[in-house]
Amino acid sequence: MYREAIVANGQMFANFDKYLSMRDLYFPYVGQYNHLSGNKNHLIVYVNGEISFLDKGWEKSFNYKKDALITDIKAVNYDLGIQLHINDMIHKYMPVYIRKLRVKNLSSHKKDVKIFFYHDFKLNETTVGNTALYHPDLKGIVHYREATYLFISICPEISEYTIKKKEESSILEIENGSLSMNPIARGDIDSAVSYNIELEGNQEKDFYYYIVAGHSFDDIEEKLIKLRADTTEHFVEETEIFWKAWLNERKEIKRSIDDEIKELYDRSLLIIKAHMDKDGSIIASADSSIFQRFNKDHYAYSWPRDNSFIVMALDRAGYGHATKKFFEFCVRTLTKKGYFLQKYLPDGSFGSSWHPWIDEKGNPQLPIQEDETALVIWALFSHYQETKDVEFIDRIYNQLVRPAAYFMMNYRDKKTGLPRESYDPWEERRGTGTYTSATVFAGLLSASKLAHLTGNLDEARKFKEVAEEVREGIINYLYDENENRFIRMLYRDSSGRIKKDKTVDASLMAVFFTGLLPPDDYRVVNTVNAIKERLWINEGIKGLARFENDEYHRVSNKYPGNPWIITTMWLADWYIAIEKIDEALELLRWAVKRKSQAGLLAEQYNPETGDPKSVTPLTWSHAAFCYTVQNLNRKLYEMGL
C-alpha cells in the first residue's frame, strides 16, 4: 500500500497510508532503523458503542499545511456523524512525533467518542526481545529494545491503555471498546492507548497524541521535561514557523511559470529535505510497501547516483549549506581505491547488493556502477558553482576528488579510452555504456576544474586530457553510424567478443545533459528522436519509459515499460535546452498530474490507470522535477521571457 504522507526532521521519519495508519517509523537515522517495517499503527474510532476502522465508510483528503512539512488531513464518516482533522509533524530538531486531532460532532446530538491508537512496533526491525510497559511517573507507554526507546502518550492524558502478547492482541480489546490497563509484556507484543471525548451537538475538541524517541529512560525523561514545559502546542507552532522559514530560503522561480508547477516545486523541496539524514545520507525512499515485491528489501538506502542528482537540484534551489553534509558522507564512504559501491545505509555501512564480485567464468570484477563515482564529483563542482565555497572544496579535495579522479582516469580500456565495464544506471546489465561514459567525462572534467581551484595544476591538466580522451572514445565507439544514434553499451559475450547493445534507453540523453555534446548536435537530436519514437507511451497517461522491454513492474507488453518521472523530465530538459518551451511545459504539467493528493511523486506509474508503481515518494523523482523547473527558469531568463 503506497504512502500518502510523510513527516521527518533529519533523525526521525514517519510514513502514513491512505487509512491514516503509520506504516514506517525510522530512528535514529532517516531510513534506519524501521521500527514498524510496514506494520500498521492503526487509528480507530469508537462512537456511541460502534467501532470504525478507517478503511471503510470514511471520506479522506490528504494535504499539507502551506509551506510546511505538517500534514493537513481530513476524514469524515457521515454515518457516524464524526469528522477528524489531523495534523502530523515531527519537531524541527527533537525526535518527537506529534499528531494533533480535532474531533467534530457533525450531528446535533451528544456523542461519546473514543479514539484508539494501536501500536505494532518491531523495534530495531525484529519482534525478538521487545518489551513494553506503562511508566507511572512519565504517564505513558514505553516500548524498548536495546538502545531504542519509544514513549507514547496523549495530551491532556491517556484515558486507557493496554499491552499484550500479539497472540492475545490489543486489537481484541479495542474491538470490545475498552482497554484492560495491562502494564507490561515482552517478546512479540503490541499495545494501545485511548482518549475519551464527550461531544455536544456540533461541538469539536482538540487533543494531541505523541511519540518521543530516545536511547534510555533518562533520555526519554529529559525530552519529556522540555516537551511538557514548552507544551505540545508550542512544539507544533515553532515547527511550522521553522518549515516556512526554511522554504523561504529558496531562490525565486519566475512568476510566469504555472502556479501548479511552482506549488509542486515547493512541495518537492520539502519532500527532498525530509529524506535527508542529519549525518549526510539521502535515502531513495522510506516506503517499505515494496518489501515483499523486492525480495524482502527496500529503498531506504543512499545511492550516490540518486544523491548526486538530488543535491544538484538542492544546490541550485539555494540550499548549498544543507548539501555539504552529503559530500562529507561521501568522504566517509568512498573506498580507499577511489570508487563507491552500489549503495549505503544511512549510518555509512555498505548496503545490500545484487552485483556479483566475479564474472560468469569466476574471474574477479568490480561490482560497481561507475556513474555513481563520476556523478558525485560532477555534483561537487556544481555545488561550488552555486556556493563559491572554495574553502570547502579545498578541505575535501584530497579525500574525495583526487582518489575518485585517479580511479576514473585509470579504470579505462587502453584501446578505446572508454571506462571499463560496470553496471548501468538501472543496475541491471554490465558493460561500457554511453550514459556511464558520459558521466565519467563530466566527472573528470569537473575534477580538472576542482583541481585548478585548489592549485593542483598538473592534476587539472591530466584530468582534462583524460576527459577529452573519454569524449573521443564515446563518439568513436558508441555512436553507431548505421543506427544514426548512440547505442546503449558495448559488452562482452560469453566467448569474450565485443558486442553492441543497441537497445534504445532514455539514459542516452546523458550525452547532452552532461555537456558532452550540445543539445542541438545532430547526434544528440538523432538519439533523442529514437528515444521519443521507441519509448514514448502514446496511450493511457503517456510519459517516457526507461528502455525497450523494461520488465521492472511492467504492466503490459503493449508498452515499452512504465512511464517514469525521471526519464520524462530528462526529455523536458532537452526541450528546454533547444528552446522548445511549450513542449517542456507540457511534460512538467504531465508530472503535476501524476502527484498524489498531498503532492507525492512515485518512481513510476501504471501506463493505463496512472496508479503509482514501486515506491511513493521517490526522492529522485522530486529532484528531477525540481531540476527541470530550474532549467526552465534559467532558460526563460536567458530568453528574456
mmCIF file of C-alpha atoms in Angstrom, residues 79-424:
data_model
loop_
_atom_site.group_PDB
_atom_site.id
_atom_site.type_symbol
_atom_site.label_atom_id
_atom_site.label_comp_id
_atom_site.label_asym_id
_atom_site.label_seq_id
_atom_site.Cartn_x
_atom_site.Cartn_y
_atom_site.Cartn_z
ATOM 1 C CA ASP A 79 -22.872 7.564 9.122
ATOM 2 C CA LEU A 80 -21.174 8.145 12.468
ATOM 3 C CA GLY A 81 -21.552 11.908 12.187
ATOM 4 C CA ILE A 82 -17.855 12.444 13.002
ATOM 5 C CA GLN A 83 -15.111 14.471 11.338
ATOM 6 C CA LEU A 84 -11.396 14.179 12.100
ATOM 7 C CA HIS A 85 -8.964 16.970 11.230
ATOM 8 C CA ILE A 86 -5.382 15.749 11.630
ATOM 9 C CA ASN A 87 -2.007 17.482 11.620
ATOM 10 C CA ASP A 88 1.056 15.202 11.768
ATOM 11 C CA MET A 89 4.531 16.588 12.341
ATOM 12 C CA ILE A 90 7.935 15.793 13.747
ATOM 13 C CA HIS A 91 9.557 18.527 15.786
ATOM 14 C CA LYS A 92 12.088 20.668 13.944
ATOM 15 C CA TYR A 93 15.068 19.083 15.714
ATOM 16 C CA MET A 94 13.916 16.732 18.503
ATOM 17 C CA PRO A 95 12.782 13.146 17.716
ATOM 18 C CA VAL A 96 9.214 13.883 18.779
ATOM 19 C CA TYR A 97 6.299 12.896 16.551
ATOM 20 C CA ILE A 98 3.017 14.730 17.287
ATOM 21 C CA ARG A 99 -0.434 14.076 15.857
ATOM 22 C CA LYS A 100 -2.917 16.830 16.576
ATOM 23 C CA LEU A 101 -6.527 15.679 16.270
ATOM 24 C CA ARG A 102 -9.616 17.861 16.115
ATOM 25 C CA VAL A 103 -12.704 15.719 16.546
ATOM 26 C CA LYS A 104 -16.003 17.258 15.481
ATOM 27 C CA ASN A 105 -19.549 16.074 16.102
ATOM 28 C CA LEU A 106 -21.434 16.701 12.860
ATOM 29 C CA SER A 107 -24.824 15.992 14.418
ATOM 30 C CA SER A 108 -26.985 17.941 16.845
ATOM 31 C CA HIS A 109 -26.933 15.050 19.345
ATOM 32 C CA LYS A 110 -24.404 14.335 22.073
ATOM 33 C CA LYS A 111 -21.801 11.685 21.218
ATOM 34 C CA ASP A 112 -19.402 9.656 23.345
ATOM 35 C CA VAL A 113 -16.242 9.193 21.299
ATOM 36 C CA LYS A 114 -13.179 7.056 21.970
ATOM 37 C CA ILE A 115 -10.100 7.390 19.786
ATOM 38 C CA PHE A 116 -7.829 4.342 19.939
ATOM 39 C CA PHE A 117 -4.173 4.252 18.860
ATOM 40 C CA TYR A 118 -2.878 0.750 18.203
ATOM 41 C CA HIS A 119 0.885 0.018 18.081
ATOM 42 C CA ASP A 120 2.541 -2.886 16.281
ATOM 43 C CA PHE A 121 6.212 -1.992 16.679
ATOM 44 C CA LYS A 122 9.179 -4.152 15.708
ATOM 45 C CA LEU A 123 11.968 -2.261 17.412
ATOM 46 C CA ASN A 124 15.248 -2.455 15.515
ATOM 47 C CA GLU A 125 13.329 -4.409 12.850
ATOM 48 C CA THR A 126 12.734 -7.536 14.941
ATOM 49 C CA THR A 127 9.986 -8.996 17.108
ATOM 50 C CA VAL A 128 12.582 -10.687 19.307
ATOM 51 C CA GLY A 129 13.199 -9.288 22.777
ATOM 52 C CA ASN A 130 10.814 -6.318 22.658
ATOM 53 C CA THR A 131 9.356 -5.001 25.909
ATOM 54 C CA ALA A 132 6.544 -2.528 26.518
ATOM 55 C CA LEU A 133 5.455 -1.180 29.894
ATOM 56 C CA TYR A 134 3.323 1.512 31.404
ATOM 57 C CA HIS A 135 5.527 4.090 33.124
ATOM 58 C CA PRO A 136 3.629 5.629 36.067
ATOM 59 C CA ASP A 137 5.926 8.633 36.515
ATOM 60 C CA LEU A 138 6.068 9.542 32.828
ATOM 61 C CA LYS A 139 2.383 8.657 32.356
ATOM 62 C CA GLY A 140 2.686 6.759 29.152
ATOM 63 C CA ILE A 141 3.771 3.520 27.481
ATOM 64 C CA VAL A 142 7.430 2.798 26.764
ATOM 65 C CA HIS A 143 8.415 0.307 24.068
ATOM 66 C CA TYR A 144 12.107 -0.522 24.262
ATOM 67 C CA ARG A 145 14.734 -2.853 22.892
ATOM 68 C CA GLU A 146 18.476 -2.383 23.362
ATOM 69 C CA ALA A 147 19.168 1.362 22.951
ATOM 70 C CA THR A 148 15.885 2.172 21.197
ATOM 71 C CA TYR A 149 13.091 3.622 23.338
ATOM 72 C CA LEU A 150 9.716 4.880 22.114
ATOM 73 C CA PHE A 151 7.495 6.677 24.599
ATOM 74 C CA ILE A 152 3.784 7.077 23.751
ATOM 75 C CA SER A 153 1.297 9.340 25.460
ATOM 76 C CA ILE A 154 -1.605 11.736 24.959
ATOM 77 C CA CYS A 155 -2.091 15.357 25.953
ATOM 78 C CA PRO A 156 -4.008 16.071 28.108
ATOM 79 C CA GLU A 157 -3.863 12.432 29.288
ATOM 80 C CA ILE A 158 -4.295 8.795 28.342
ATOM 81 C CA SER A 159 -7.799 7.544 29.159
ATOM 82 C CA GLU A 160 -6.964 3.836 28.932
ATOM 83 C CA TYR A 161 -4.058 1.657 27.845
ATOM 84 C CA THR A 162 -3.086 -1.962 27.377
ATOM 85 C CA ILE A 163 -0.017 -4.028 26.481
ATOM 86 C CA LYS A 164 -0.480 -7.561 25.188
ATOM 87 C CA LYS A 165 1.256 -10.501 23.596
ATOM 88 C CA LYS A 166 0.489 -10.463 19.883
ATOM 89 C CA GLU A 167 -1.280 -13.818 20.162
ATOM 90 C CA GLU A 168 -3.755 -12.139 22.535
ATOM 91 C CA SER A 169 -3.646 -8.810 20.673
ATOM 92 C CA SER A 170 -4.657 -5.384 21.872
ATOM 93 C CA ILE A 171 -6.949 -5.206 18.839
ATOM 94 C CA LEU A 172 -9.352 -7.604 20.568
ATOM 95 C CA GLU A 173 -9.694 -5.215 23.474
ATOM 96 C CA ILE A 174 -10.205 -2.272 21.127
ATOM 97 C CA GLU A 175 -12.983 -4.167 19.381
ATOM 98 C CA ASN A 176 -14.652 -4.624 22.771
ATOM 99 C CA GLY A 177 -14.469 -0.884 23.385
ATOM 100 C CA SER A 178 -12.226 -0.790 26.475
ATOM 101 C CA LEU A 179 -8.589 -1.452 27.377
ATOM 102 C CA SER A 180 -7.565 -3.657 30.304
ATOM 103 C CA MET A 181 -4.701 -1.492 31.659
ATOM 104 C CA ASN A 182 -2.298 -4.457 31.467
ATOM 105 C CA PRO A 183 1.025 -2.879 32.493
ATOM 106 C CA ILE A 184 3.759 -4.920 30.759
ATOM 107 C CA ALA A 185 4.577 -7.609 28.199
ATOM 108 C CA ARG A 186 7.680 -8.840 26.410
ATOM 109 C CA GLY A 187 8.606 -10.594 23.173
ATOM 110 C CA ASP A 188 6.235 -10.352 20.217
ATOM 111 C CA ILE A 189 3.872 -7.702 21.599
ATOM 112 C CA ASP A 190 1.518 -4.881 20.738
ATOM 113 C CA SER A 191 -0.097 -2.069 22.700
ATOM 114 C CA ALA A 192 -2.840 0.533 22.561
ATOM 115 C CA VAL A 193 -3.858 3.795 24.205
ATOM 116 C CA SER A 194 -7.134 5.661 24.007
ATOM 117 C CA TYR A 195 -8.621 9.088 24.599
ATOM 118 C CA ASN A 196 -12.267 9.574 25.548
ATOM 119 C CA ILE A 197 -14.243 12.643 24.480
ATOM 120 C CA GLU A 198 -17.772 13.781 25.129
ATOM 121 C CA LEU A 199 -19.040 15.992 22.334
ATOM 122 C CA GLU A 200 -22.215 18.003 22.482
ATOM 123 C CA GLY A 201 -24.099 18.600 19.248
ATOM 124 C CA ASN A 202 -21.856 20.280 16.623
ATOM 125 C CA GLN A 203 -19.045 20.603 19.173
ATOM 126 C CA GLU A 204 -15.354 19.992 18.388
ATOM 127 C CA LYS A 205 -12.392 19.324 20.648
ATOM 128 C CA ASP A 206 -8.623 19.064 20.172
ATOM 129 C CA PHE A 207 -6.072 16.745 21.723
ATOM 130 C CA TYR A 208 -2.535 15.544 20.967
ATOM 131 C CA TYR A 209 -1.045 12.083 20.605
ATOM 132 C CA TYR A 210 2.743 11.857 20.559
ATOM 133 C CA ILE A 211 5.759 9.548 20.351
ATOM 134 C CA VAL A 212 9.119 10.527 21.813
ATOM 135 C CA ALA A 213 12.183 8.553 20.642
ATOM 136 C CA GLY A 214 15.335 8.143 22.652
ATOM 137 C CA HIS A 215 18.065 5.799 23.846
ATOM 138 C CA SER A 216 17.249 5.269 27.534
ATOM 139 C CA PHE A 217 14.658 6.028 30.203
ATOM 140 C CA ASP A 218 16.719 9.052 31.261
ATOM 141 C CA ASP A 219 16.934 10.301 27.689
ATOM 142 C CA ILE A 220 13.158 9.994 27.280
ATOM 143 C CA GLU A 221 12.544 11.786 30.569
ATOM 144 C CA GLU A 222 14.800 14.715 29.614
ATOM 145 C CA LYS A 223 12.955 15.157 26.330
ATOM 146 C CA LEU A 224 9.578 14.927 28.053
ATOM 147 C CA ILE A 225 10.567 17.634 30.525
ATOM 148 C CA LYS A 226 11.185 20.006 27.623
ATOM 149 C CA LEU A 227 8.091 18.937 25.713
ATOM 150 C CA ARG A 228 5.810 19.398 28.698
ATOM 151 C CA ALA A 229 7.423 22.645 29.780
ATOM 152 C CA ASP A 230 7.192 24.147 26.302
ATOM 153 C CA THR A 231 3.812 22.425 25.597
ATOM 154 C CA THR A 232 2.839 20.406 22.560
ATOM 155 C CA GLU A 233 1.088 23.460 21.117
ATOM 156 C CA HIS A 234 4.378 25.361 21.124
ATOM 157 C CA PHE A 235 6.252 22.440 19.531
ATOM 158 C CA VAL A 236 3.734 22.441 16.687
ATOM 159 C CA GLU A 237 3.851 26.224 16.334
ATOM 160 C CA GLU A 238 7.638 26.564 16.258
ATOM 161 C CA THR A 239 7.995 23.648 13.833
ATOM 162 C CA GLU A 240 5.564 25.252 11.400
ATOM 163 C CA ILE A 241 7.486 28.527 11.645
ATOM 164 C CA PHE A 242 10.736 26.661 11.002
ATOM 165 C CA TRP A 243 9.461 24.983 7.833
ATOM 166 C CA LYS A 244 8.098 28.220 6.424
ATOM 167 C CA ALA A 245 11.431 29.938 7.110
ATOM 168 C CA TRP A 246 13.368 27.046 5.561
ATOM 169 C CA LEU A 247 11.305 27.071 2.386
ATOM 170 C CA ASN A 248 11.603 30.849 2.174
ATOM 171 C CA GLU A 249 15.365 30.421 1.654
ATOM 172 C CA ARG A 250 14.792 29.049 -1.866
ATOM 173 C CA LYS A 251 15.757 31.044 -4.915
ATOM 174 C CA GLU A 252 12.918 32.716 -6.738
ATOM 175 C CA ILE A 253 11.062 30.998 -9.564
ATOM 176 C CA LYS A 254 9.660 33.270 -12.272
ATOM 177 C CA ARG A 255 6.071 34.341 -11.766
ATOM 178 C CA SER A 256 5.250 33.445 -15.361
ATOM 179 C CA ILE A 257 5.652 29.723 -14.584
ATOM 180 C CA ASP A 258 2.358 27.971 -13.795
ATOM 181 C CA ASP A 259 1.250 28.194 -10.168
ATOM 182 C CA GLU A 260 0.616 24.439 -10.048
ATOM 183 C CA ILE A 261 4.210 23.806 -11.170
ATOM 184 C CA LYS A 262 5.583 26.190 -8.545
ATOM 185 C CA GLU A 263 3.397 24.590 -5.876
ATOM 186 C CA LEU A 264 4.745 21.120 -6.655
ATOM 187 C CA TYR A 265 8.264 22.570 -6.819
ATOM 188 C CA ASP A 266 7.930 23.884 -3.256
ATOM 189 C CA ARG A 267 6.391 20.636 -2.047
ATOM 190 C CA SER A 268 9.199 18.691 -3.718
ATOM 191 C CA LEU A 269 11.859 20.691 -1.888
ATOM 192 C CA LEU A 270 10.194 19.779 1.406
ATOM 193 C CA ILE A 271 9.916 16.105 0.413
ATOM 194 C CA ILE A 272 13.600 16.025 -0.557
ATOM 195 C CA LYS A 273 14.580 17.641 2.739
ATOM 196 C CA ALA A 274 12.545 15.013 4.602
ATOM 197 C CA HIS A 275 14.684 12.211 3.127
ATOM 198 C CA MET A 276 17.982 13.806 4.203
ATOM 199 C CA ASP A 277 19.608 12.438 7.314
ATOM 200 C CA LYS A 278 21.400 14.798 9.674
ATOM 201 C CA ASP A 279 24.661 12.902 9.020
ATOM 202 C CA GLY A 280 24.524 13.342 5.239
ATOM 203 C CA SER A 281 22.880 10.335 3.621
ATOM 204 C CA ILE A 282 19.821 10.856 1.432
ATOM 205 C CA ILE A 283 17.609 7.805 1.076
ATOM 206 C CA ALA A 284 15.827 6.939 -2.154
ATOM 207 C CA SER A 285 12.511 6.198 -0.438
ATOM 208 C CA ALA A 286 11.238 5.267 3.013
ATOM 209 C CA ASP A 287 8.218 3.452 1.589
ATOM 210 C CA SER A 288 8.522 -0.126 2.866
ATOM 211 C CA SER A 289 5.482 -1.317 0.873
ATOM 212 C CA ILE A 290 7.983 -2.548 -1.737
ATOM 213 C CA PHE A 291 9.327 -5.077 0.792
ATOM 214 C CA GLN A 292 7.523 -8.217 -0.364
ATOM 215 C CA ARG A 293 7.895 -7.303 -4.051
ATOM 216 C CA PHE A 294 11.624 -6.623 -3.677
ATOM 217 C CA ASN A 295 12.744 -9.937 -2.150
ATOM 218 C CA LYS A 296 12.419 -8.589 1.403
ATOM 219 C CA ASP A 297 14.466 -5.482 0.712
ATOM 220 C CA HIS A 298 13.597 -1.820 0.352
ATOM 221 C CA TYR A 299 14.702 1.575 -0.991
ATOM 222 C CA ALA A 300 15.862 3.095 2.327
ATOM 223 C CA TYR A 301 19.448 3.334 1.108
ATOM 224 C CA SER A 302 21.703 6.130 -0.034
ATOM 225 C CA TRP A 303 22.643 5.627 -3.701
ATOM 226 C CA PRO A 304 25.490 8.006 -4.691
ATOM 227 C CA ARG A 305 23.903 8.403 -8.144
ATOM 228 C CA ASP A 306 20.445 9.395 -6.914
ATOM 229 C CA ASN A 307 22.000 11.594 -4.260
ATOM 230 C CA SER A 308 24.162 13.440 -6.786
ATOM 231 C CA PHE A 309 21.166 14.435 -8.887
ATOM 232 C CA ILE A 310 19.300 15.356 -5.703
ATOM 233 C CA VAL A 311 21.994 17.644 -4.284
ATOM 234 C CA MET A 312 22.450 19.392 -7.630
ATOM 235 C CA ALA A 313 18.771 20.333 -7.536
ATOM 236 C CA LEU A 314 19.044 21.462 -3.913
ATOM 237 C CA ASP A 315 22.186 23.493 -4.558
ATOM 238 C CA ARG A 316 20.528 25.277 -7.461
ATOM 239 C CA ALA A 317 17.490 25.953 -5.277
ATOM 240 C CA GLY A 318 19.711 27.770 -2.776
ATOM 241 C CA TYR A 319 20.376 25.078 -0.161
ATOM 242 C CA GLY A 320 24.142 24.687 -0.527
ATOM 243 C CA HIS A 321 24.534 24.804 3.243
ATOM 244 C CA ALA A 322 22.376 21.657 3.520
ATOM 245 C CA THR A 323 24.165 19.612 0.859
ATOM 246 C CA LYS A 324 27.644 19.847 2.416
ATOM 247 C CA LYS A 325 26.705 17.012 4.759
ATOM 248 C CA PHE A 326 26.184 14.738 1.753
ATOM 249 C CA PHE A 327 29.679 15.363 0.403
ATOM 250 C CA GLU A 328 31.107 14.730 3.867
ATOM 251 C CA PHE A 329 29.153 11.454 3.871
ATOM 252 C CA CYS A 330 30.828 10.666 0.531
ATOM 253 C CA VAL A 331 34.255 11.256 2.045
ATOM 254 C CA ARG A 332 33.439 8.678 4.713
ATOM 255 C CA THR A 333 32.042 6.072 2.300
ATOM 256 C CA LEU A 334 34.443 6.309 -0.661
ATOM 257 C CA THR A 335 36.634 3.208 -0.811
ATOM 258 C CA LYS A 336 40.391 3.609 -0.491
ATOM 259 C CA LYS A 337 40.660 2.647 -4.161
ATOM 260 C CA GLY A 338 38.591 5.669 -5.156
ATOM 261 C CA TYR A 339 35.166 4.302 -6.101
ATOM 262 C CA PHE A 340 31.759 3.979 -4.490
ATOM 263 C CA LEU A 341 29.964 0.696 -4.024
ATOM 264 C CA GLN A 342 26.334 0.264 -5.077
ATOM 265 C CA LYS A 343 24.543 1.818 -2.105
ATOM 266 C CA TYR A 344 24.863 2.588 1.587
ATOM 267 C CA LEU A 345 22.831 2.508 4.748
ATOM 268 C CA PRO A 346 22.329 5.871 6.439
ATOM 269 C CA ASP A 347 24.984 5.033 9.046
ATOM 270 C CA GLY A 348 27.536 4.717 6.219
ATOM 271 C CA SER A 349 27.787 0.914 6.140
ATOM 272 C CA PHE A 350 27.596 -0.911 2.806
ATOM 273 C CA GLY A 351 24.031 -1.759 1.822
ATOM 274 C CA SER A 352 22.632 -4.921 0.302
ATOM 275 C CA SER A 353 23.673 -5.623 -3.283
ATOM 276 C CA TRP A 354 22.959 -7.893 -6.239
ATOM 277 C CA HIS A 355 26.168 -7.115 -8.147
ATOM 278 C CA PRO A 356 28.493 -10.163 -8.180
ATOM 279 C CA TRP A 357 32.207 -9.786 -7.465
ATOM 280 C CA ILE A 358 33.105 -12.392 -10.087
ATOM 281 C CA ASP A 359 32.022 -12.827 -13.701
ATOM 282 C CA GLU A 360 30.416 -15.911 -15.271
ATOM 283 C CA LYS A 361 33.809 -17.617 -15.538
ATOM 284 C CA GLY A 362 34.786 -16.882 -11.945
ATOM 285 C CA ASN A 363 37.130 -14.008 -12.760
ATOM 286 C CA PRO A 364 37.157 -11.047 -10.350
ATOM 287 C CA GLN A 365 35.200 -7.951 -11.391
ATOM 288 C CA LEU A 366 34.384 -4.678 -9.699
ATOM 289 C CA PRO A 367 30.737 -4.745 -8.503
ATOM 290 C CA ILE A 368 30.193 -1.054 -9.188
ATOM 291 C CA GLN A 369 28.183 1.415 -11.188
ATOM 292 C CA GLU A 370 30.897 3.871 -12.188
ATOM 293 C CA ASP A 371 28.420 6.674 -12.819
ATOM 294 C CA GLU A 372 27.982 6.846 -9.037
ATOM 295 C CA THR A 373 31.628 7.831 -8.580
ATOM 296 C CA ALA A 374 31.617 10.223 -11.527
ATOM 297 C CA LEU A 375 28.361 11.954 -10.628
ATOM 298 C CA VAL A 376 29.498 12.770 -7.087
ATOM 299 C CA ILE A 377 32.450 14.735 -8.491
ATOM 300 C CA TRP A 378 30.236 16.433 -11.090
ATOM 301 C CA ALA A 379 27.790 17.338 -8.325
ATOM 302 C CA LEU A 380 30.613 18.695 -6.168
ATOM 303 C CA PHE A 381 31.691 21.086 -8.909
ATOM 304 C CA SER A 382 28.059 22.105 -9.361
ATOM 305 C CA HIS A 383 27.995 22.722 -5.601
ATOM 306 C CA TYR A 384 30.976 25.050 -5.961
ATOM 307 C CA GLN A 385 29.347 26.900 -8.856
ATOM 308 C CA GLU A 386 26.321 27.630 -6.683
ATOM 309 C CA THR A 387 28.059 28.335 -3.363
ATOM 310 C CA LYS A 388 31.542 29.610 -4.364
ATOM 311 C CA ASP A 389 32.810 27.928 -1.209
ATOM 312 C CA VAL A 390 36.381 27.189 -2.244
ATOM 313 C CA GLU A 391 37.396 26.510 1.367
ATOM 314 C CA PHE A 392 35.026 23.544 1.469
ATOM 315 C CA ILE A 393 36.405 22.236 -1.840
ATOM 316 C CA ASP A 394 39.957 22.647 -0.596
ATOM 317 C CA ARG A 395 39.132 20.774 2.600
ATOM 318 C CA ILE A 396 37.784 17.647 0.890
ATOM 319 C CA TYR A 397 39.794 17.650 -2.354
ATOM 320 C CA ASN A 398 42.471 15.223 -1.139
ATOM 321 C CA GLN A 399 39.929 12.879 0.457
ATOM 322 C CA LEU A 400 37.307 12.787 -2.295
ATOM 323 C CA VAL A 401 38.202 14.412 -5.600
ATOM 324 C CA ARG A 402 41.747 13.143 -6.043
ATOM 325 C CA PRO A 403 41.130 9.424 -5.332
ATOM 326 C CA ALA A 404 37.910 9.379 -7.377
ATOM 327 C CA ALA A 405 39.522 11.169 -10.318
ATOM 328 C CA TYR A 406 42.534 8.862 -10.394
ATOM 329 C CA PHE A 407 40.234 5.863 -10.275
ATOM 330 C CA MET A 408 38.214 7.162 -13.244
ATOM 331 C CA MET A 409 41.425 8.027 -15.090
ATOM 332 C CA ASN A 410 42.910 4.564 -14.637
ATOM 333 C CA TYR A 411 39.802 2.368 -14.875
ATOM 334 C CA ARG A 412 39.748 2.553 -18.676
ATOM 335 C CA ASP A 413 40.227 0.399 -21.722
ATOM 336 C CA LYS A 414 43.616 1.154 -23.280
ATOM 337 C CA LYS A 415 42.386 0.771 -26.855
ATOM 338 C CA THR A 416 39.165 2.805 -26.761
ATOM 339 C CA GLY A 417 39.951 5.181 -23.919
ATOM 340 C CA LEU A 418 36.492 4.402 -22.553
ATOM 341 C CA PRO A 419 35.671 3.333 -18.999
ATOM 342 C CA ARG A 420 35.894 -0.376 -18.355
ATOM 343 C CA GLU A 421 32.789 -2.424 -17.671
ATOM 344 C CA SER A 422 30.429 -1.542 -14.845
ATOM 345 C CA TYR A 423 26.686 -1.701 -14.256
ATOM 346 C CA ASP A 424 24.229 0.634 -15.954
#
